[in-house]
Each structure stands twice: as C-alpha cells, then as structure tokens.
Coordinates of C-alpha atoms in Angstrom, one line a residue:
M1 CA 132.3 76.0 106.0
D2 CA 129.9 73.2 106.7
T3 CA 127.2 73.5 109.3
A4 CA 125.3 70.3 108.6
P5 CA 126.3 66.8 107.5
S6 CA 126.2 66.0 103.8
A7 CA 124.8 62.6 104.2
L8 CA 122.7 60.9 106.8
P9 CA 122.4 57.2 107.9
S10 CA 120.0 55.3 105.7
T11 CA 118.0 52.1 106.2
S12 CA 118.2 51.3 102.5
T13 CA 120.9 49.3 100.9
P14 CA 124.1 51.0 99.5
A15 CA 122.9 50.2 96.0
Q16 CA 119.6 51.9 96.6
D17 CA 121.3 54.8 98.1
T18 CA 123.5 55.2 95.1
R19 CA 120.6 54.9 92.7
N20 CA 118.6 57.5 94.6
R21 CA 121.6 59.8 94.8
R22 CA 122.2 59.7 91.1
K23 CA 118.5 60.0 90.3
G24 CA 118.1 63.0 92.6
A25 CA 121.2 64.8 91.3
T26 CA 120.2 64.1 87.6
A27 CA 116.7 65.3 88.2
A28 CA 118.0 68.5 90.0
A29 CA 120.4 69.3 87.1
L30 CA 117.7 68.7 84.4
A31 CA 115.2 70.8 86.4
S32 CA 117.6 73.6 86.7
A33 CA 118.6 73.5 83.0
V34 CA 115.1 73.5 81.6
E35 CA 113.9 76.2 84.0
W36 CA 116.8 78.5 83.2
Y37 CA 116.3 77.8 79.5
D38 CA 112.7 79.0 79.7
Y39 CA 113.8 82.0 81.8
F40 CA 116.7 83.0 79.5
V41 CA 114.8 82.9 76.2
F42 CA 112.8 85.8 77.5
G43 CA 116.0 87.8 78.1
I44 CA 117.3 87.1 74.6
A45 CA 113.9 87.9 73.0
A46 CA 113.7 91.1 75.1
A47 CA 117.0 92.3 73.6
L48 CA 116.1 91.4 70.1
V49 CA 112.3 91.6 69.3
L50 CA 110.0 92.2 72.3
G51 CA 110.5 96.0 72.4
D52 CA 109.2 96.5 68.8
L53 CA 106.4 93.9 69.1
Y54 CA 104.9 94.7 72.5
F55 CA 106.1 98.3 73.2
P56 CA 106.1 100.0 69.8
A57 CA 105.7 103.6 70.9
G58 CA 108.7 106.0 71.2
S59 CA 112.3 105.6 70.3
P60 CA 114.1 102.3 69.9
S61 CA 115.9 103.0 73.2
A62 CA 112.5 103.5 74.9
G63 CA 111.2 100.2 73.5
V64 CA 114.3 98.4 74.7
L65 CA 114.0 100.0 78.2
A66 CA 110.3 98.9 78.4
S67 CA 111.3 95.4 77.3
F68 CA 114.0 95.2 79.9
A69 CA 111.7 96.6 82.5
T70 CA 109.4 93.7 81.8
F71 CA 112.4 91.4 82.0
A72 CA 113.1 92.9 85.4
V73 CA 109.6 92.3 86.6
G74 CA 110.3 88.6 86.6
F75 CA 113.1 89.2 89.0
L76 CA 110.9 91.2 91.3
A77 CA 108.5 88.2 91.4
R78 CA 111.3 85.7 92.2
P79 CA 111.4 86.4 96.0
F80 CA 107.7 85.6 96.3
G81 CA 108.3 82.3 94.6
G82 CA 111.3 81.7 96.9
V83 CA 109.3 82.6 100.1
I84 CA 106.2 80.6 99.2
A85 CA 108.1 77.5 98.0
G86 CA 110.7 77.8 100.7
H87 CA 108.1 77.9 103.5
L88 CA 106.1 75.0 102.0
G89 CA 109.3 73.2 101.0
D90 CA 110.6 73.2 104.5
K91 CA 107.3 72.0 105.8
R92 CA 106.1 69.6 103.1
G93 CA 109.1 68.6 101.2
R94 CA 111.6 69.7 98.5
K95 CA 110.1 67.5 95.7
P96 CA 106.5 68.8 95.6
M97 CA 107.6 72.4 95.3
L98 CA 110.1 71.6 92.5
V99 CA 107.3 69.8 90.6
L100 CA 105.0 72.8 91.0
A101 CA 107.7 75.3 89.9
L102 CA 108.4 73.3 86.8
T103 CA 104.7 73.1 85.9
L104 CA 104.2 76.8 86.4
M105 CA 107.2 77.6 84.3
G106 CA 106.1 75.4 81.4
V107 CA 102.7 77.0 81.3
A108 CA 104.0 80.6 81.4
T109 CA 106.7 80.1 78.8
T110 CA 104.4 78.4 76.4
G111 CA 101.9 81.2 76.9
I112 CA 104.5 83.8 75.9
G113 CA 105.2 81.8 72.7
L114 CA 101.5 82.0 71.8
L115 CA 100.8 85.5 72.9
P116 CA 99.4 88.0 70.3
T117 CA 101.3 91.2 69.8
Y118 CA 100.4 94.9 70.4
E119 CA 99.4 95.2 66.8
T120 CA 96.8 92.5 67.2
I121 CA 95.2 93.0 70.7
G122 CA 96.5 96.5 71.7
M123 CA 97.3 97.2 75.4
A124 CA 96.2 93.7 76.4
A125 CA 99.4 92.4 74.8
P126 CA 102.0 94.1 77.1
V127 CA 99.7 93.5 80.2
L128 CA 99.6 89.8 79.4
L129 CA 103.3 89.7 78.7
V130 CA 104.1 91.2 82.1
T131 CA 101.7 88.7 83.8
L132 CA 103.3 85.7 82.1
R133 CA 106.8 87.1 83.0
V134 CA 105.7 87.4 86.7
M135 CA 104.6 83.7 86.5
Q136 CA 108.1 82.9 85.2
G137 CA 109.7 84.8 88.0
I138 CA 107.6 83.0 90.7
A139 CA 108.5 79.7 89.1
V140 CA 112.2 80.2 88.9
G141 CA 112.2 81.6 92.4
A142 CA 110.6 78.5 93.7
Q143 CA 112.7 76.2 91.5
W144 CA 116.3 77.1 92.6
G145 CA 115.9 76.1 96.2
G146 CA 114.2 72.8 95.5
A147 CA 116.7 71.8 92.8
M148 CA 119.6 72.9 94.9
L149 CA 118.5 71.0 98.0
L150 CA 117.6 67.9 95.9
A151 CA 121.2 67.8 94.9
T152 CA 123.1 68.9 98.0
E153 CA 120.9 66.9 100.5
Y154 CA 121.6 63.7 98.6
A155 CA 125.4 64.5 98.5
P156 CA 127.9 62.0 100.0
E157 CA 130.1 63.3 102.9
G158 CA 132.6 65.9 101.7
K159 CA 131.0 66.3 98.2
R160 CA 128.3 68.8 98.7
G161 CA 130.1 71.4 96.6
I162 CA 130.4 69.2 93.5
Y163 CA 126.8 67.9 93.8
G164 CA 125.5 71.5 94.2
S165 CA 127.4 72.4 91.1
F166 CA 125.1 70.1 89.1
V167 CA 122.3 72.5 89.7
Q168 CA 124.5 75.5 88.9
L169 CA 125.3 73.9 85.5
G170 CA 121.7 74.5 84.6
V171 CA 122.6 78.2 84.0
P172 CA 125.2 77.7 81.3
I173 CA 123.2 74.8 79.8
G174 CA 120.2 77.1 79.7
V175 CA 122.1 79.9 78.1
V176 CA 123.7 77.6 75.5
T177 CA 120.4 76.0 74.6
A178 CA 118.5 79.3 74.5
N179 CA 121.2 80.9 72.3
S180 CA 121.4 77.8 70.1
V181 CA 117.6 77.7 69.5
F182 CA 117.5 81.4 68.7
L183 CA 120.4 81.0 66.3
L184 CA 118.6 78.1 64.6
A185 CA 115.4 80.0 64.4
G186 CA 117.2 83.0 62.9
A187 CA 119.1 80.8 60.4
F188 CA 116.1 79.1 59.0
T189 CA 113.9 82.2 58.8
S190 CA 114.2 85.5 57.1
E191 CA 114.4 88.7 59.1
S192 CA 110.7 89.4 58.6
A193 CA 109.7 85.8 59.3
F194 CA 111.8 85.8 62.5
A195 CA 110.1 89.0 63.7
A196 CA 106.7 87.6 62.8
W197 CA 106.8 84.1 64.2
G198 CA 110.3 82.7 64.3
W199 CA 111.1 84.2 67.7
R200 CA 108.1 82.2 69.2
L201 CA 109.7 78.8 68.5
P202 CA 112.2 78.9 71.5
F203 CA 109.3 79.6 73.8
L204 CA 107.2 76.7 72.6
V205 CA 110.1 74.3 73.5
G206 CA 109.0 75.1 77.1
L207 CA 106.4 72.4 76.8
L208 CA 109.2 69.9 77.6
V209 CA 109.3 71.2 81.2
L210 CA 105.9 69.6 81.9
V211 CA 107.3 66.2 80.9
L212 CA 110.2 66.6 83.4
A213 CA 107.8 67.7 86.1
W214 CA 105.8 64.5 85.6
Y215 CA 109.0 62.4 85.8
I216 CA 110.2 63.9 89.0
H217 CA 106.8 63.5 90.6
K218 CA 106.6 59.8 89.7
H219 CA 110.2 58.6 90.0
V220 CA 112.3 60.8 92.4
E221 CA 112.2 60.4 96.2
E222 CA 112.3 63.1 98.9
T223 CA 115.8 63.9 100.2
P224 CA 117.2 62.0 103.2
E225 CA 118.0 65.1 105.2
F226 CA 114.4 66.4 104.9
R227 CA 113.0 63.0 105.9
A228 CA 115.4 63.0 108.9
A229 CA 114.2 66.5 109.9
E230 CA 110.6 65.3 109.6
R231 CA 111.3 62.4 112.0
A232 CA 113.1 64.7 114.4
L233 CA 110.2 67.2 114.4
A234 CA 107.6 64.5 114.9
E235 CA 109.5 63.1 117.8
K236 CA 109.9 66.5 119.4
E237 CA 106.2 67.2 119.0
K238 CA 105.3 63.9 120.5
E239 CA 107.6 64.6 123.5
E240 CA 106.2 68.1 124.0
K241 CA 102.6 66.8 124.0
G242 CA 103.5 64.1 126.4
Q243 CA 105.1 66.6 128.8
A244 CA 102.0 68.8 128.5
T245 CA 99.8 65.9 129.4
E246 CA 101.9 64.9 132.4
Q247 CA 101.8 68.4 133.7
G248 CA 98.0 68.5 133.4
A249 CA 98.0 71.3 130.8
D250 CA 94.6 70.2 129.6
K251 CA 93.8 73.4 127.7
E252 CA 97.1 73.5 125.9
A253 CA 97.0 69.8 125.1
G254 CA 93.5 70.3 123.7
K255 CA 94.8 73.0 121.4
G256 CA 97.6 70.7 120.2
A257 CA 95.1 67.9 119.5
G258 CA 92.9 70.2 117.6
K259 CA 95.6 71.6 115.5
G260 CA 97.6 68.4 115.2
K261 CA 100.9 68.4 113.4
G262 CA 100.1 71.6 111.4
G263 CA 99.4 73.5 114.6
D264 CA 102.9 72.9 116.0
R265 CA 104.4 73.6 112.7
A266 CA 102.6 76.9 112.5
R267 CA 104.4 77.9 115.7
N268 CA 107.6 76.7 114.2
S269 CA 107.2 78.4 110.8
P270 CA 110.4 78.3 108.8
L271 CA 109.7 81.8 107.4
R272 CA 109.1 83.2 110.9
T273 CA 112.3 81.5 112.2
I274 CA 114.3 83.1 109.4
L275 CA 112.7 86.6 109.8
R276 CA 113.2 86.6 113.6
G277 CA 116.7 85.1 113.9
H278 CA 118.5 84.8 110.6
L279 CA 117.5 87.8 108.4
G280 CA 121.1 89.1 108.7
T281 CA 122.5 85.9 107.2
V282 CA 119.9 86.1 104.4
F283 CA 121.0 89.7 103.5
L284 CA 124.7 88.8 103.7
A285 CA 124.0 85.9 101.3
G286 CA 122.2 88.2 98.9
G287 CA 124.8 90.9 99.1
S288 CA 127.6 88.4 98.4
F289 CA 125.9 87.2 95.2
A290 CA 124.3 90.3 93.6
V291 CA 127.5 91.2 91.7
N292 CA 127.6 87.7 90.1
T293 CA 124.0 87.7 88.9
A294 CA 124.2 91.4 87.8
T295 CA 127.3 90.8 85.7
F296 CA 125.9 87.6 84.3
Y297 CA 122.7 89.3 83.0
I298 CA 124.7 92.2 81.7
L299 CA 126.8 89.7 79.6
I300 CA 123.9 87.7 78.2
T301 CA 121.3 90.5 77.6
G302 CA 122.8 93.9 78.2
V303 CA 125.9 93.3 76.0
L304 CA 123.7 91.7 73.3
D305 CA 121.6 94.9 73.1
Y306 CA 124.6 97.2 73.4
T307 CA 126.8 95.5 70.7
T308 CA 124.0 95.1 68.2
R309 CA 122.2 98.4 68.7
E310 CA 125.1 100.8 69.6
L311 CA 128.1 99.1 68.1
D312 CA 126.4 97.7 65.0
M313 CA 127.7 94.2 65.5
N314 CA 126.1 91.2 63.8
R315 CA 123.4 89.6 66.0
G316 CA 124.2 86.1 65.0
A317 CA 127.9 86.6 65.6
V318 CA 127.3 88.1 69.1
L319 CA 125.0 85.2 70.0
T320 CA 127.6 82.7 68.9
V321 CA 130.2 84.3 71.1
S322 CA 127.8 84.2 74.0
L323 CA 127.1 80.5 73.3
C324 CA 130.8 79.6 73.1
V325 CA 131.7 81.5 76.3
S326 CA 128.8 79.8 78.2
L327 CA 130.3 76.4 77.1
T328 CA 133.4 77.1 79.1
Q329 CA 131.3 77.4 82.2
L330 CA 130.4 73.7 81.9
V331 CA 134.0 72.9 82.9
L332 CA 134.8 75.8 85.2
I333 CA 131.7 75.6 87.5
P334 CA 132.2 71.9 88.6
A335 CA 135.9 72.5 88.8
S336 CA 135.6 75.4 91.2
A337 CA 132.9 73.5 93.2
A338 CA 135.2 70.5 93.6
L339 CA 138.0 72.7 94.7
S340 CA 135.8 74.3 97.3
D341 CA 135.2 70.8 98.8
R342 CA 138.9 70.7 99.4
I343 CA 140.0 74.2 100.5
G344 CA 136.7 75.9 101.5
R345 CA 133.7 77.7 99.9
I346 CA 134.5 81.2 101.1
R347 CA 138.1 81.2 99.7
I348 CA 137.0 80.3 96.2
Y349 CA 133.8 82.4 96.3
G350 CA 135.8 85.5 97.4
L351 CA 138.4 84.9 94.6
G352 CA 135.7 85.1 92.0
A353 CA 134.2 88.3 93.4
A354 CA 137.6 90.0 93.5
G355 CA 138.2 88.9 89.9
I356 CA 134.9 90.4 88.7
A357 CA 135.8 93.8 90.4
L358 CA 139.3 93.9 88.8
W359 CA 138.1 92.9 85.3
A360 CA 135.1 95.2 84.9
V361 CA 136.9 98.1 83.3
P362 CA 139.2 96.0 81.0
M363 CA 136.2 94.1 79.8
F364 CA 134.3 97.1 78.6
L365 CA 137.4 98.6 77.0
L366 CA 137.7 95.4 74.9
I367 CA 133.9 95.4 74.1
D368 CA 134.0 99.0 73.0
T369 CA 136.5 98.2 70.2
G370 CA 133.6 96.6 68.3
S371 CA 135.9 93.6 67.5
L372 CA 134.3 90.2 67.8
L373 CA 137.6 88.8 68.9
W374 CA 138.0 91.3 71.8
L375 CA 134.4 90.8 72.7
A376 CA 135.0 87.1 73.1
V377 CA 138.2 87.7 75.2
G378 CA 136.5 90.3 77.4
T379 CA 133.4 88.2 78.1
F380 CA 135.4 84.9 78.4
V381 CA 137.6 86.2 81.2
A382 CA 134.6 87.7 83.0
S383 CA 132.8 84.4 82.6
C384 CA 135.7 82.6 84.3
F385 CA 135.4 84.7 87.4
L386 CA 131.6 84.2 87.4
S387 CA 132.1 80.5 87.2
I388 CA 134.7 80.5 90.0
M389 CA 132.1 82.2 92.2
Y390 CA 129.0 80.3 91.0
G391 CA 130.4 76.8 91.4
P392 CA 130.5 76.7 95.2
Q393 CA 127.5 79.0 95.7
A394 CA 124.8 76.4 96.1
A395 CA 126.7 74.4 98.7
L396 CA 127.7 77.7 100.5
F397 CA 124.1 78.9 100.8
A398 CA 122.9 75.4 101.8
E399 CA 125.4 75.4 104.7
L400 CA 124.3 78.8 106.0
F401 CA 121.1 77.3 107.3
T402 CA 119.9 74.1 109.1
P403 CA 117.7 71.6 107.2
E404 CA 114.3 72.8 108.8
M405 CA 114.7 76.3 107.4
R406 CA 117.2 75.7 104.6
Y407 CA 114.8 76.0 101.6
T408 CA 113.4 79.3 102.9
G409 CA 116.8 80.9 103.9
A410 CA 118.8 79.9 100.9
S411 CA 116.0 80.8 98.5
L412 CA 115.5 84.2 100.0
G413 CA 119.3 85.0 99.9
Y414 CA 119.5 83.9 96.3
Q415 CA 116.4 85.8 95.2
I416 CA 117.3 89.0 97.0
A417 CA 120.5 88.9 95.0
A418 CA 118.5 88.2 91.8
V419 CA 116.4 91.3 92.3
L420 CA 119.2 93.7 93.4
G421 CA 121.5 92.4 90.7
G422 CA 120.2 90.4 87.8
G423 CA 116.7 91.9 87.4
L424 CA 117.8 95.5 87.3
A425 CA 121.2 95.1 85.6
P426 CA 120.2 95.2 81.9
F427 CA 117.8 98.1 82.6
V428 CA 120.4 99.9 84.6
M429 CA 123.0 99.3 81.9
V430 CA 120.8 100.9 79.2
L431 CA 119.9 103.8 81.5
L432 CA 123.6 104.4 82.4
L433 CA 124.6 104.3 78.7
E434 CA 121.9 106.7 77.7
T435 CA 122.7 109.1 80.6
T436 CA 126.5 109.1 80.6
G437 CA 127.3 108.0 77.1
T438 CA 130.1 105.8 78.3
S439 CA 130.4 102.1 79.2
M440 CA 132.7 103.0 82.0
S441 CA 129.6 103.9 84.0
V442 CA 128.4 100.3 83.7
A443 CA 131.9 99.1 84.8
A444 CA 131.6 101.3 87.9
Y445 CA 128.2 99.8 88.6
I446 CA 129.7 96.3 88.6
I447 CA 132.6 97.4 90.8
G448 CA 130.3 98.9 93.3
L449 CA 128.4 95.6 93.6
A450 CA 131.7 93.7 93.9
V451 CA 132.7 95.8 96.9
I452 CA 129.4 95.0 98.6
A453 CA 130.0 91.3 97.8
L454 CA 133.5 91.3 99.2
G455 CA 132.3 93.0 102.4
S456 CA 129.5 90.5 102.8
I457 CA 131.9 87.6 102.2
K458 CA 134.3 89.0 104.8
V459 CA 131.5 89.0 107.5
L460 CA 130.4 85.5 106.5
A461 CA 134.0 84.3 106.8
D462 CA 134.4 85.9 110.2
R463 CA 131.2 84.2 111.4
A464 CA 132.5 80.9 110.2
R465 CA 135.8 81.3 112.0
S466 CA 134.0 82.2 115.2
R467 CA 132.0 79.0 115.1

C-alpha cells in the first residue's frame, strides 16, 4: 500500500544523498527516543509517587485515579499539537516543527522535575502539574509527525517501512531508558529519599532534549519530498497567477499580489483539505491504532500500578520485567517493518491487531497469578503483537496521505488513537478494576478496541485494493 514514491530525484551527489538520508533518519530516531522518554517518565511517576505528592486527599485509589487523570490530560492535548504542527509542517516544513516540539518538551519535563508538591504550595501544585503535562502532550503530538516524515520522506525506494521503524523504535527506547533511570534512582536512594527528591532525577534528564533540538536545527536539512512539494506548489501558483493576468482578472490578480504565497496557501490549507475530503481516512487510521496504544499504556503504567498496589508485587522487579520486555521490541519492530516492505503494510498490521485480541484474556490470567515469571510471559507475548503492529504503522500512515497534507493527516490519525486509546487506558483500567473487581473487564476493553481496529483495517484494505 504505497500512494507516494519513497524517494525523489535529487540534484545532489549520491554521497550527499546518503549522508543526508542517514543524518535525517538518525535525527528522527533520536528525537523520537528523547521525546518518548520525557513522556513516559510521567507515566511511571504517576503510577508510583505523583498521587501521594500532588493529590493527597482521599483513598490511595482516588489518588492514583487523579494521577492517571493528569496522565490522560497529556493525551487530550496531543491532537492540538498534531493539528498545529501538522498544518504548519505541511506549509513551512517538517524540521522547524520538530525543533519546536523538542524545545517545548524539554522545558515542560524539566519544569515537572522542579515543581514543588501539594504540601509546599497547596492547590497551585496540581494546577501547575496539569499545565506542564498539557505542554508535554502538545509537544509529543507535534513531534511524532515531524520525526516520522523526516525518516520516511528520506527513505530509498521500497524501504519506507524500515526507515519509518527507526522513529517507532523511540517508544521502546524511551520505555527502557525511563525504567532504567527510575530503577537507578530507586536503587541509590531510600524509600523516603525517593519520595522526597529521587523521583525528580528522571525528569531533569529532559534537559538533553534541548541539545538535540539545537543539533537538528543546525545540521539537518528539510526532506526531499517536502522540497519537491514546495516547488510544485510554487509552479502551480505562478501558473494560476499568469492565467488570471491573461484573462484580465485584475481584481483577483491584485488580491493574489497582496496576499502573495501565503494567500494562496490559505486557500489550500492542509487542515481544511483534510477536514473537507479526508476526515474518514483520519478516523479509520485512528480506529485502527487505538488498541495498540491502549494496550501499550496498560502494560507500562496500568499493570505497574495493578501489580504493585493490588497484587503486592515488588516495584523494582515489575519495572525490571517491563524493561526487559521493552528490549525485545528493539528487534521485533524493525523486523515487522522490513517484512511489511516485502508483503504489505496491511497484512502485517492486521496480524498484530488480531493477536492482541486473542491474547488479552490469557495475558491477564497470567498476571493475576502474582508470579513474576508469568507476568513476564504474559506481557512479553502481548508486546510481540504490539511490535508486529507498530513496526509498519509509520509507513502505513504516511502512505495514506499525499505530501502536501501528510503531516496533518498522519498526525491527526495517530493522535486520535492516542486520546481514545492510550490517554484513557490506565484510567479506564483502574476504574474497571474498582467497579468490577476482576481484570477480565480490562481484557474485554482491549478486545473491544481490537474489534474496532480490525474493522478499520478491513476498510483501509478494501480502499487500497480498489485503487
């Protein structure tokens, strides 16, 4: 399923093309990794300490729910980041929006690491925490599309899947790094010291994001597909103005001269184009991916809370399992992406969604044993299906839209899935467990999302065949 070429003719030398391609792919992978690290440390902290420090009133469950609600707020903000950065990224370039997203994330994450608690500044603490989380959400919503396009639009012909997977690797790298830093912080501090200040250290690492933002701004070029789309748009505008002049449309020509390039672009707004003609594709993309992001966040945050609070499992041991499981994704994600380059995105993508549906109940039966071994087995198999689905996802979403609206369309689809799936999933999990008293309700929630995903994938596949 490929609606646009992976590579375009270039006037530069082959050696320059290779250097630019490697530099773009590396920058995209690093940007994704550091952004997701910053984003995930909040999820881990929400499961471990933020409830007590910023929402102390009520029962432990109420504090966790409030903490996870704050976690979800970041997801609600992500579509705004995707829309703003997508619109500007389709008009002004992928690179500037990626740099802006990295800068915003670095500032927000560092701010959380320095934020006083409820005990120190009262209600201002949770308000500021929510504000900084919203900033994180806007940043990661803006980042994914820019990083994904920086990789896929530099990809050689027939390798868009594997290049897109470099960005997807940012997720397991972010999880592994976030878990590792929390494990180290816990290992070198006592329980009281960790609660007092040790949990802040992973957030302060976010300052490194600003260094990467500076590097991309200085040393990475805009993608060849965007530059080609820019040239095509400029030629079209020139041709239209020439025709207007020849026909004696003085009034219309005067408006074009007054508005210049931006005036024509306003009429050809990427966001307006998506909303008018491609909104169905956006929702199908979101529906196809919600189960993946929901299951992922259930595994890295919901299960962490459930196993430590309800099953009395050791926090460090559970974090270690999460870290080891995430390491396997570093192999599976590029492998599934490379396979999608050979046999098609939809086929691999659908296989992963079906696997998630079939494994939801066995996974929670294994987790409920309270055994660290069975926890590892259950989450590992689930992670395999997530990786199979996640590997080709960047290339699949890129190929759903043409270059002039790709940042906007792909970002919206991804962030809709993030809101419907990932942002609410840990909150829904705690709510379901409190209401029903059984983890099977959470498994049913995952299966329901998987059915939606399979239906959306079926429609996308039918559309691809009709083309």
